[in-house]
Amino acid sequence: MSNHAVSTTSTWAGGKSPFKVSYGKLMMWFFLLSDAFTFSSLLVGYATVRFSFPQADETQMEQLRTEMPFGTDVHEMFHANPDGFVGEMVDRGIFAETQWPAPELVFNHFPGHHLHWPLMFVSLMTFILIMSSVTMVLAVEAGQRMERKKVEIYMLLTIVGGLMFLGCQAWEWTMFIGEGAKLYSNPFGPVTFAALFFLVTGFHGFHVLSGVVINFIIYLNVLRGTYEERGHYEMVEKVGLYWHFVDLVWVFVFTFFYLI
Amino acid sequence: MSNHNTPVDIHDEVNYDPIVWVPKAHSHGTKGLWKTFWILLVLTIADVALYFTIDPGYFRNGIFIFLGIVKAAFIVYSFMHLTFEHKALKKSIVLPMLFVIYLIVLMLDEARYWLDLNW
């Protein structure tokens, strides 16, 4: 291994670290930059398709909002229609292939009841992911002070947060698929809406899943004392960078899919 | 890491081994991190509140995208510690992302053209 050691101190001979970070952390940053471009392309692609469709008529939407305010039991309200709430929206022309559906009418479910709670579940998911980002950064901070016990606790909390987020996403996908949204069909409007929803949230969810797996491996290493022995917890910091990036991407998934 | 008997100093800045070299870590405290958490929480609640108070349109969407970029900046600079990194690293990460802002502007203009074309 002695050939790795650089004896010269001249910058262009490789005798200095130009970014003043370790090799692994620099590569993590560059990987995240490339991943940011991938997600940017997906989300900007979604936004482009979304804006090339007209949205639902605003006076009709206003009327619907007064008709079914927050907390309305939509199953009870539209039980006369054989296809329920979605069928009623299709009959009224609010869900049509020629216009983009308003997110408040698509993402209005909450576990445990059938009440109209628009955007509340996704807000909860966002909160869970932000919280797990906080526990992750606290693990990194404890690692910088070499406090192994705290790193263990915060890493475990981060993993739990990630699993909770994945559970929420599984539930949301189940609801969405149950209502007839597939990669190739979509009762809420244009097919591209469902296709891009599954593609982008699926790609993000897969990042969360791999983040949980990597976090778990690092957590086991913390338990074994690998980093204590190594003299630094930079591995926790590197996996932390990845985890925060996943949170960062969710900020934009939330913005583009659920708000716009 | 010349051999197992004489381990190299992983923090040595002068005669450093690029494979194992790590700068000395030091904590910047948790106060700033909690501040970032509250900012993210408030901005997310503001997002949902604005969704129900402002009529849909370019103005509202512009606010959402702007708030998204603000939240992203807080995550990158505070949670990912970019503030404390060397300025060359900061520039290498942040400047390429400006292309994305250009891509957003470009593609939204394209989308408006498709909208006029189709409907």
Short mmCIF file of C-alpha atoms in Angstrom, two decimals:
data_model
loop_
_atom_site.label_atom_id
_atom_site.label_comp_id
_atom_site.label_asym_id
_atom_site.label_seq_id
_atom_site.Cartn_x
_atom_site.Cartn_y
_atom_site.Cartn_z
CA MET A 1 0.00 0.00 0.00
CA SER A 2 3.01 2.31 0.30
CA ASN A 3 2.68 3.40 -3.32
CA HIS A 4 -0.47 5.33 -2.31
CA ALA A 5 1.47 7.69 -0.09
CA VAL A 6 2.39 10.95 -1.83
CA SER A 7 5.64 12.38 -0.62
CA THR A 8 5.61 15.64 -2.55
CA THR A 9 3.66 18.62 -1.24
CA SER A 10 3.23 20.37 -4.60
CA THR A 11 -0.41 20.90 -5.53
CA TRP A 12 -0.21 19.68 -9.12
CA ALA A 13 1.68 16.57 -8.10
CA GLY A 14 -1.29 15.57 -5.97
CA GLY A 15 0.31 16.60 -2.71
CA LYS A 16 -2.75 18.48 -1.48
CA SER A 17 -6.46 17.84 -1.26
CA PRO A 18 -7.89 20.69 -3.36
CA PHE A 19 -11.35 20.37 -1.82
CA LYS A 20 -10.10 19.66 1.71
CA VAL A 21 -12.38 16.62 1.96
CA SER A 22 -11.67 12.92 1.93
CA TYR A 23 -11.80 10.98 -1.32
CA GLY A 24 -14.99 9.11 -0.33
CA LYS A 25 -16.92 12.21 0.68
CA LEU A 26 -15.94 14.04 -2.51
CA MET A 27 -17.16 11.11 -4.61
CA MET A 28 -20.45 11.04 -2.64
CA TRP A 29 -20.97 14.73 -3.45
CA PHE A 30 -20.30 14.14 -7.14
CA PHE A 31 -22.62 11.13 -7.20
CA LEU A 32 -25.36 13.21 -5.57
CA LEU A 33 -24.82 15.97 -8.13
CA SER A 34 -25.36 13.47 -10.96
CA ASP A 35 -28.38 12.00 -9.18
CA ALA A 36 -29.76 15.54 -8.78
CA PHE A 37 -29.58 15.91 -12.56
CA THR A 38 -31.50 12.64 -13.02
CA PHE A 39 -34.26 13.72 -10.67
CA SER A 40 -34.32 17.22 -12.18
CA SER A 41 -34.91 15.73 -15.61
CA LEU A 42 -37.75 13.55 -14.33
CA LEU A 43 -39.44 16.35 -12.41
CA VAL A 44 -39.01 19.01 -15.08
CA GLY A 45 -40.30 16.45 -17.61
CA TYR A 46 -43.36 15.94 -15.41
CA ALA A 47 -43.88 19.70 -15.06
CA THR A 48 -43.64 20.14 -18.83
CA VAL A 49 -46.30 17.51 -19.54
CA ARG A 50 -48.45 18.83 -16.70
CA PHE A 51 -48.38 22.43 -17.96
CA SER A 52 -49.14 21.35 -21.51
CA PHE A 53 -52.61 20.32 -20.26
CA PRO A 54 -55.32 22.75 -19.13
CA GLN A 55 -56.48 22.46 -15.52
CA ALA A 56 -60.00 21.92 -14.22
CA ASP A 57 -62.43 24.83 -14.59
CA GLU A 58 -61.93 27.09 -11.57
CA THR A 59 -65.62 28.05 -11.06
CA GLN A 60 -66.52 24.35 -11.10
CA MET A 61 -63.73 23.68 -8.58
CA GLU A 62 -64.93 26.54 -6.33
CA GLN A 63 -68.43 25.07 -6.36
CA LEU A 64 -67.05 21.62 -5.50
CA ARG A 65 -65.04 23.06 -2.59
CA THR A 66 -68.18 24.58 -1.02
CA GLU A 67 -70.10 21.37 -1.72
CA MET A 68 -67.53 19.09 -0.07
CA PRO A 69 -65.45 21.05 2.47
CA PHE A 70 -62.56 19.56 4.45
CA GLY A 71 -63.74 16.48 6.36
CA THR A 72 -66.70 15.56 4.16
CA ASP A 73 -67.48 11.85 4.00
CA VAL A 74 -67.17 11.43 0.22
CA HIS A 75 -68.28 7.76 0.28
CA GLU A 76 -71.50 8.79 2.01
CA MET A 77 -71.98 11.83 -0.22
CA PHE A 78 -71.60 10.06 -3.58
CA HIS A 79 -72.96 6.60 -2.65
CA ALA A 80 -75.65 6.96 -5.35
CA ASN A 81 -72.98 6.75 -8.05
CA PRO A 82 -71.90 3.11 -8.65
CA ASP A 83 -68.30 4.28 -9.10
CA GLY A 84 -68.43 6.50 -6.02
CA PHE A 85 -66.43 9.71 -5.76
CA VAL A 86 -64.21 9.06 -8.80
CA GLY A 87 -67.22 8.11 -10.96
CA GLU A 88 -69.04 11.28 -9.92
CA MET A 89 -66.03 13.44 -10.81
CA VAL A 90 -65.80 11.71 -14.21
CA ASP A 91 -69.55 12.30 -14.83
CA ARG A 92 -69.20 15.99 -13.97
CA GLY A 93 -66.22 16.34 -16.31
CA ILE A 94 -63.81 17.27 -13.52
CA PHE A 95 -61.75 14.13 -14.15
CA ALA A 96 -61.22 14.03 -17.91
CA GLU A 97 -58.44 12.90 -20.24
CA THR A 98 -58.18 16.42 -21.60
CA GLN A 99 -57.36 18.18 -18.33
CA TRP A 100 -54.92 17.70 -15.48
CA PRO A 101 -56.65 16.75 -12.20
CA ALA A 102 -56.37 19.07 -9.18
CA PRO A 103 -54.12 17.29 -6.62
CA GLU A 104 -56.58 18.01 -3.79
CA LEU A 105 -59.10 15.67 -5.43
CA VAL A 106 -56.59 12.88 -6.08
CA PHE A 107 -54.54 12.90 -2.87
CA ASN A 108 -57.37 13.28 -0.35
CA HIS A 109 -57.18 9.96 1.55
CA PHE A 110 -56.08 9.37 5.10
CA PRO A 111 -55.78 5.99 6.82
CA GLY A 112 -58.66 4.98 9.08
CA HIS A 113 -61.54 6.88 7.51
CA HIS A 114 -63.14 7.94 4.21
CA LEU A 115 -63.24 11.66 4.93
CA HIS A 116 -62.04 14.25 2.41
CA TRP A 117 -58.69 15.31 3.87
CA PRO A 118 -56.85 16.84 0.90
CA LEU A 119 -53.02 16.84 1.04
CA MET A 120 -52.97 15.89 4.75
CA PHE A 121 -51.41 12.45 4.26
CA VAL A 122 -48.61 13.72 2.03
CA SER A 123 -47.93 16.48 4.57
CA LEU A 124 -47.54 13.75 7.20
CA MET A 125 -45.13 11.86 4.91
CA THR A 126 -43.13 15.06 4.40
CA PHE A 127 -42.99 15.60 8.15
CA ILE A 128 -41.77 12.01 8.73
CA LEU A 129 -38.99 12.44 6.16
CA ILE A 130 -37.91 15.83 7.57
CA MET A 131 -37.84 14.30 11.08
CA SER A 132 -35.68 11.40 9.91
CA SER A 133 -33.35 13.92 8.27
CA VAL A 134 -33.02 15.67 11.63
CA THR A 135 -32.19 12.43 13.47
CA MET A 136 -29.66 11.62 10.73
CA VAL A 137 -27.90 14.96 11.08
CA LEU A 138 -27.88 14.51 14.88
CA ALA A 139 -26.19 11.12 14.35
CA VAL A 140 -23.57 12.83 12.16
CA GLU A 141 -23.05 15.52 14.79
CA ALA A 142 -22.68 12.92 17.57
CA GLY A 143 -20.19 11.08 15.35
CA GLN A 144 -18.09 14.22 15.04
CA ARG A 145 -17.85 14.25 18.84
CA MET A 146 -17.13 10.47 18.83
CA GLU A 147 -20.18 9.76 21.02
CA ARG A 148 -20.92 6.21 19.95
CA LYS A 149 -24.05 5.70 22.08
CA LYS A 150 -25.79 8.75 20.60
CA VAL A 151 -24.81 7.77 17.06
CA GLU A 152 -26.44 4.38 17.69
CA ILE A 153 -29.70 5.89 18.96
CA TYR A 154 -30.03 8.49 16.19
CA MET A 155 -29.11 6.02 13.42
CA LEU A 156 -31.81 3.65 14.69
CA LEU A 157 -34.38 6.49 14.78
CA THR A 158 -33.43 7.43 11.21
CA ILE A 159 -33.97 3.85 10.03
CA VAL A 160 -37.37 3.76 11.77
CA GLY A 161 -38.30 7.06 10.10
CA GLY A 162 -37.30 5.71 6.70
CA LEU A 163 -39.37 2.56 7.20
CA MET A 164 -42.37 4.66 8.30
CA PHE A 165 -42.06 6.74 5.13
CA LEU A 166 -41.89 3.60 2.98
CA GLY A 167 -44.97 2.23 4.76
CA CYS A 168 -46.85 5.45 4.02
CA GLN A 169 -45.84 5.29 0.39
CA ALA A 170 -46.94 1.65 0.12
CA TRP A 171 -50.34 2.60 1.55
CA GLU A 172 -50.69 5.54 -0.82
CA TRP A 173 -49.76 3.42 -3.85
CA THR A 174 -52.27 0.77 -2.74
CA MET A 175 -55.05 3.36 -2.55
CA PHE A 176 -54.08 4.86 -5.90
CA ILE A 177 -53.88 1.48 -7.65
CA GLY A 178 -57.14 0.40 -5.97
CA GLU A 179 -58.91 3.34 -7.61
CA GLY A 180 -57.71 2.22 -11.03
CA ALA A 181 -54.52 4.19 -11.54
CA LYS A 182 -51.93 2.11 -13.39
CA LEU A 183 -48.91 2.85 -15.57
CA TYR A 184 -51.25 2.60 -18.58
CA SER A 185 -54.61 3.78 -17.20
CA ASN A 186 -55.78 6.61 -15.00
CA PRO A 187 -59.36 7.40 -13.96
CA PHE A 188 -58.32 10.86 -12.70
CA GLY A 189 -57.27 12.24 -16.07
CA PRO A 190 -54.40 11.92 -18.53
CA VAL A 191 -52.62 8.53 -18.46
CA THR A 192 -49.23 10.31 -18.26
CA PHE A 193 -50.24 11.62 -14.84
CA ALA A 194 -50.44 8.13 -13.29
CA ALA A 195 -47.47 6.83 -15.30
CA LEU A 196 -45.19 9.68 -14.20
CA PHE A 197 -46.52 9.50 -10.64
CA PHE A 198 -45.50 5.84 -10.32
CA LEU A 199 -42.22 6.41 -12.18
CA VAL A 200 -41.03 9.37 -10.10
CA THR A 201 -42.37 8.41 -6.65
CA GLY A 202 -41.20 4.86 -7.36
CA PHE A 203 -37.71 6.06 -8.28
CA HIS A 204 -37.63 8.21 -5.14
CA GLY A 205 -39.06 5.39 -3.01
CA PHE A 206 -36.34 3.07 -4.30
CA HIS A 207 -33.78 5.65 -3.20
CA VAL A 208 -35.39 5.69 0.25
CA LEU A 209 -35.32 1.88 0.35
CA SER A 210 -31.63 1.73 -0.59
CA GLY A 211 -30.99 4.52 1.91
CA VAL A 212 -32.62 2.45 4.67
CA VAL A 213 -30.53 -0.61 3.70
CA ILE A 214 -27.27 1.41 3.63
CA ASN A 215 -28.21 3.13 6.93
CA PHE A 216 -28.81 -0.31 8.45
CA ILE A 217 -25.39 -1.58 7.35
CA ILE A 218 -23.70 1.52 8.77
CA TYR A 219 -25.76 1.12 11.97
CA LEU A 220 -24.45 -2.46 12.37
CA ASN A 221 -20.89 -1.16 11.87
CA VAL A 222 -21.49 1.48 14.56
CA LEU A 223 -22.72 -1.27 16.91
CA ARG A 224 -19.62 -3.37 16.15
CA GLY A 225 -17.37 -0.40 16.90
CA THR A 226 -15.82 -0.29 13.43
CA TYR A 227 -15.72 3.52 13.34
CA GLU A 228 -14.62 3.82 16.96
CA GLU A 229 -11.60 1.73 15.96
CA ARG A 230 -11.06 3.68 12.73
CA GLY A 231 -10.90 6.91 14.71
CA HIS A 232 -13.64 8.79 12.86
CA TYR A 233 -17.34 8.51 11.95
CA GLU A 234 -17.05 9.87 8.43
CA MET A 235 -18.95 6.88 7.04
CA VAL A 236 -22.01 8.09 9.00
CA GLU A 237 -21.51 11.54 7.50
CA LYS A 238 -21.33 10.12 3.95
CA VAL A 239 -24.47 8.03 4.30
CA GLY A 240 -26.02 11.09 5.93
CA LEU A 241 -25.32 13.10 2.78
CA TYR A 242 -27.22 10.49 0.77
CA TRP A 243 -30.11 10.47 3.23
CA HIS A 244 -30.46 14.27 3.19
CA PHE A 245 -30.37 14.19 -0.58
CA VAL A 246 -33.35 11.80 -0.56
CA ASP A 247 -35.17 14.30 1.68
CA LEU A 248 -34.20 17.12 -0.70
CA VAL A 249 -35.65 15.24 -3.67
CA TRP A 250 -38.87 14.66 -1.74
CA VAL A 251 -39.19 18.46 -1.29
CA PHE A 252 -39.47 18.71 -5.09
CA VAL A 253 -41.62 15.58 -5.56
CA PHE A 254 -43.98 17.14 -3.00
CA THR A 255 -43.90 20.50 -4.81
CA PHE A 256 -44.45 19.19 -8.33
CA PHE A 257 -46.82 16.26 -7.77
CA TYR A 258 -48.88 17.39 -4.81
CA LEU A 259 -48.95 21.18 -4.96
CA ILE A 260 -48.66 22.23 -8.59
CA MET B 1 -0.54 2.79 5.51
CA SER B 2 3.01 1.67 4.73
CA ASN B 3 2.59 -1.52 6.74
CA HIS B 4 0.56 -2.83 9.63
CA ASN B 5 3.20 -2.11 12.24
CA THR B 6 3.49 1.62 11.58
CA PRO B 7 -0.01 2.96 10.81
CA VAL B 8 -0.09 6.23 8.92
CA ASP B 9 -1.64 9.33 10.55
CA ILE B 10 -5.00 9.59 8.77
CA HIS B 11 -5.21 13.31 9.55
CA ASP B 12 -1.68 14.15 8.31
CA GLU B 13 -2.01 17.08 5.90
CA VAL B 14 1.62 17.22 4.75
CA ASN B 15 2.51 13.64 3.88
CA TYR B 16 -0.96 12.44 3.20
CA ASP B 17 -2.29 9.24 1.71
CA PRO B 18 -5.21 10.22 -0.57
CA ILE B 19 -6.98 6.90 0.02
CA VAL B 20 -7.25 7.08 3.81
CA TRP B 21 -6.77 10.79 4.49
CA VAL B 22 -9.67 12.36 6.40
CA PRO B 23 -9.76 15.90 7.75
CA LYS B 24 -10.30 16.13 11.50
CA ALA B 25 -14.05 16.24 12.22
CA HIS B 26 -15.42 18.83 14.57
CA SER B 27 -19.00 19.52 15.58
CA HIS B 28 -20.71 22.82 14.83
CA GLY B 29 -23.40 22.21 17.45
CA THR B 30 -27.06 21.29 17.07
CA LYS B 31 -28.62 24.76 17.40
CA GLY B 32 -28.37 25.57 13.68
CA LEU B 33 -29.72 22.14 12.78
CA TRP B 34 -32.87 22.60 14.85
CA LYS B 35 -33.32 26.05 13.35
CA THR B 36 -33.25 24.46 9.90
CA PHE B 37 -35.81 21.89 11.04
CA TRP B 38 -38.23 24.63 12.14
CA ILE B 39 -37.71 26.56 8.91
CA LEU B 40 -38.45 23.44 6.84
CA LEU B 41 -41.54 22.68 8.92
CA VAL B 42 -42.91 26.24 8.68
CA LEU B 43 -42.25 26.45 4.92
CA THR B 44 -43.99 23.09 4.34
CA ILE B 45 -47.03 24.24 6.33
CA ALA B 46 -46.94 27.52 4.38
CA ASP B 47 -46.97 25.49 1.15
CA VAL B 48 -50.15 23.66 2.13
CA ALA B 49 -51.75 26.87 3.44
CA LEU B 50 -50.98 28.73 0.19
CA TYR B 51 -52.43 25.84 -1.82
CA PHE B 52 -55.82 26.45 -0.22
CA THR B 53 -55.71 30.26 -0.17
CA ILE B 54 -54.31 31.33 -3.56
CA ASP B 55 -56.00 30.49 -6.88
CA PRO B 56 -54.06 28.06 -9.08
CA GLY B 57 -51.91 29.60 -11.77
CA TYR B 58 -48.41 30.67 -12.71
CA PHE B 59 -48.12 32.96 -9.68
CA ARG B 60 -48.91 30.22 -7.14
CA ASN B 61 -46.72 27.68 -8.93
CA GLY B 62 -43.89 30.20 -8.97
CA ILE B 63 -44.19 30.59 -5.19
CA PHE B 64 -44.15 26.79 -4.73
CA ILE B 65 -41.03 26.36 -6.87
CA PHE B 66 -39.32 29.29 -5.11
CA LEU B 67 -40.13 27.86 -1.64
CA GLY B 68 -38.89 24.45 -2.83
CA ILE B 69 -35.54 25.96 -3.82
CA VAL B 70 -35.32 27.78 -0.46
CA LYS B 71 -35.99 24.50 1.41
CA ALA B 72 -33.43 22.69 -0.75
CA ALA B 73 -30.84 25.39 0.01
CA PHE B 74 -31.40 24.96 3.76
CA ILE B 75 -31.04 21.18 3.48
CA VAL B 76 -27.85 21.42 1.44
CA TYR B 77 -26.15 24.21 3.40
CA SER B 78 -27.20 23.17 6.92
CA PHE B 79 -27.99 19.44 7.00
CA MET B 80 -25.37 18.51 4.41
CA HIS B 81 -22.83 20.95 5.95
CA LEU B 82 -21.99 22.61 2.63
CA THR B 83 -21.52 25.94 4.49
CA PHE B 84 -18.50 24.45 6.26
CA GLU B 85 -16.88 22.98 3.15
CA HIS B 86 -14.04 24.47 1.11
CA LYS B 87 -15.22 27.17 -1.34
CA ALA B 88 -14.04 25.15 -4.36
CA LEU B 89 -16.32 22.26 -3.33
CA LYS B 90 -19.24 24.65 -2.73
CA LYS B 91 -18.89 26.08 -6.22
CA SER B 92 -18.47 22.66 -7.84
CA ILE B 93 -21.77 21.50 -6.37
CA VAL B 94 -23.92 24.63 -6.53
CA LEU B 95 -22.96 26.15 -9.90
CA PRO B 96 -23.94 23.10 -12.03
CA MET B 97 -27.41 23.21 -10.45
CA LEU B 98 -27.99 26.62 -12.06
CA PHE B 99 -28.40 24.71 -15.32
CA VAL B 100 -31.50 23.11 -13.80
CA ILE B 101 -33.10 26.50 -13.17
CA TYR B 102 -32.47 27.28 -16.83
CA LEU B 103 -34.01 23.91 -17.77
CA ILE B 104 -37.15 24.73 -15.71
CA VAL B 105 -37.59 28.11 -17.43
CA LEU B 106 -36.93 26.62 -20.85
CA MET B 107 -39.28 23.66 -20.50
CA LEU B 108 -42.12 25.66 -18.94
CA ASP B 109 -42.01 27.97 -21.94
CA GLU B 110 -42.09 24.88 -24.17
CA ALA B 111 -45.08 23.53 -22.20
CA ARG B 112 -46.98 26.78 -22.71
CA TYR B 113 -46.39 26.41 -26.45
CA TRP B 114 -47.69 22.80 -26.39
CA LEU B 115 -50.72 24.03 -24.46
CA ASP B 116 -51.49 26.63 -27.14
CA LEU B 117 -50.88 24.04 -29.84
CA ASN B 118 -53.16 21.32 -28.44
CA TRP B 119 -56.10 22.97 -26.71
#
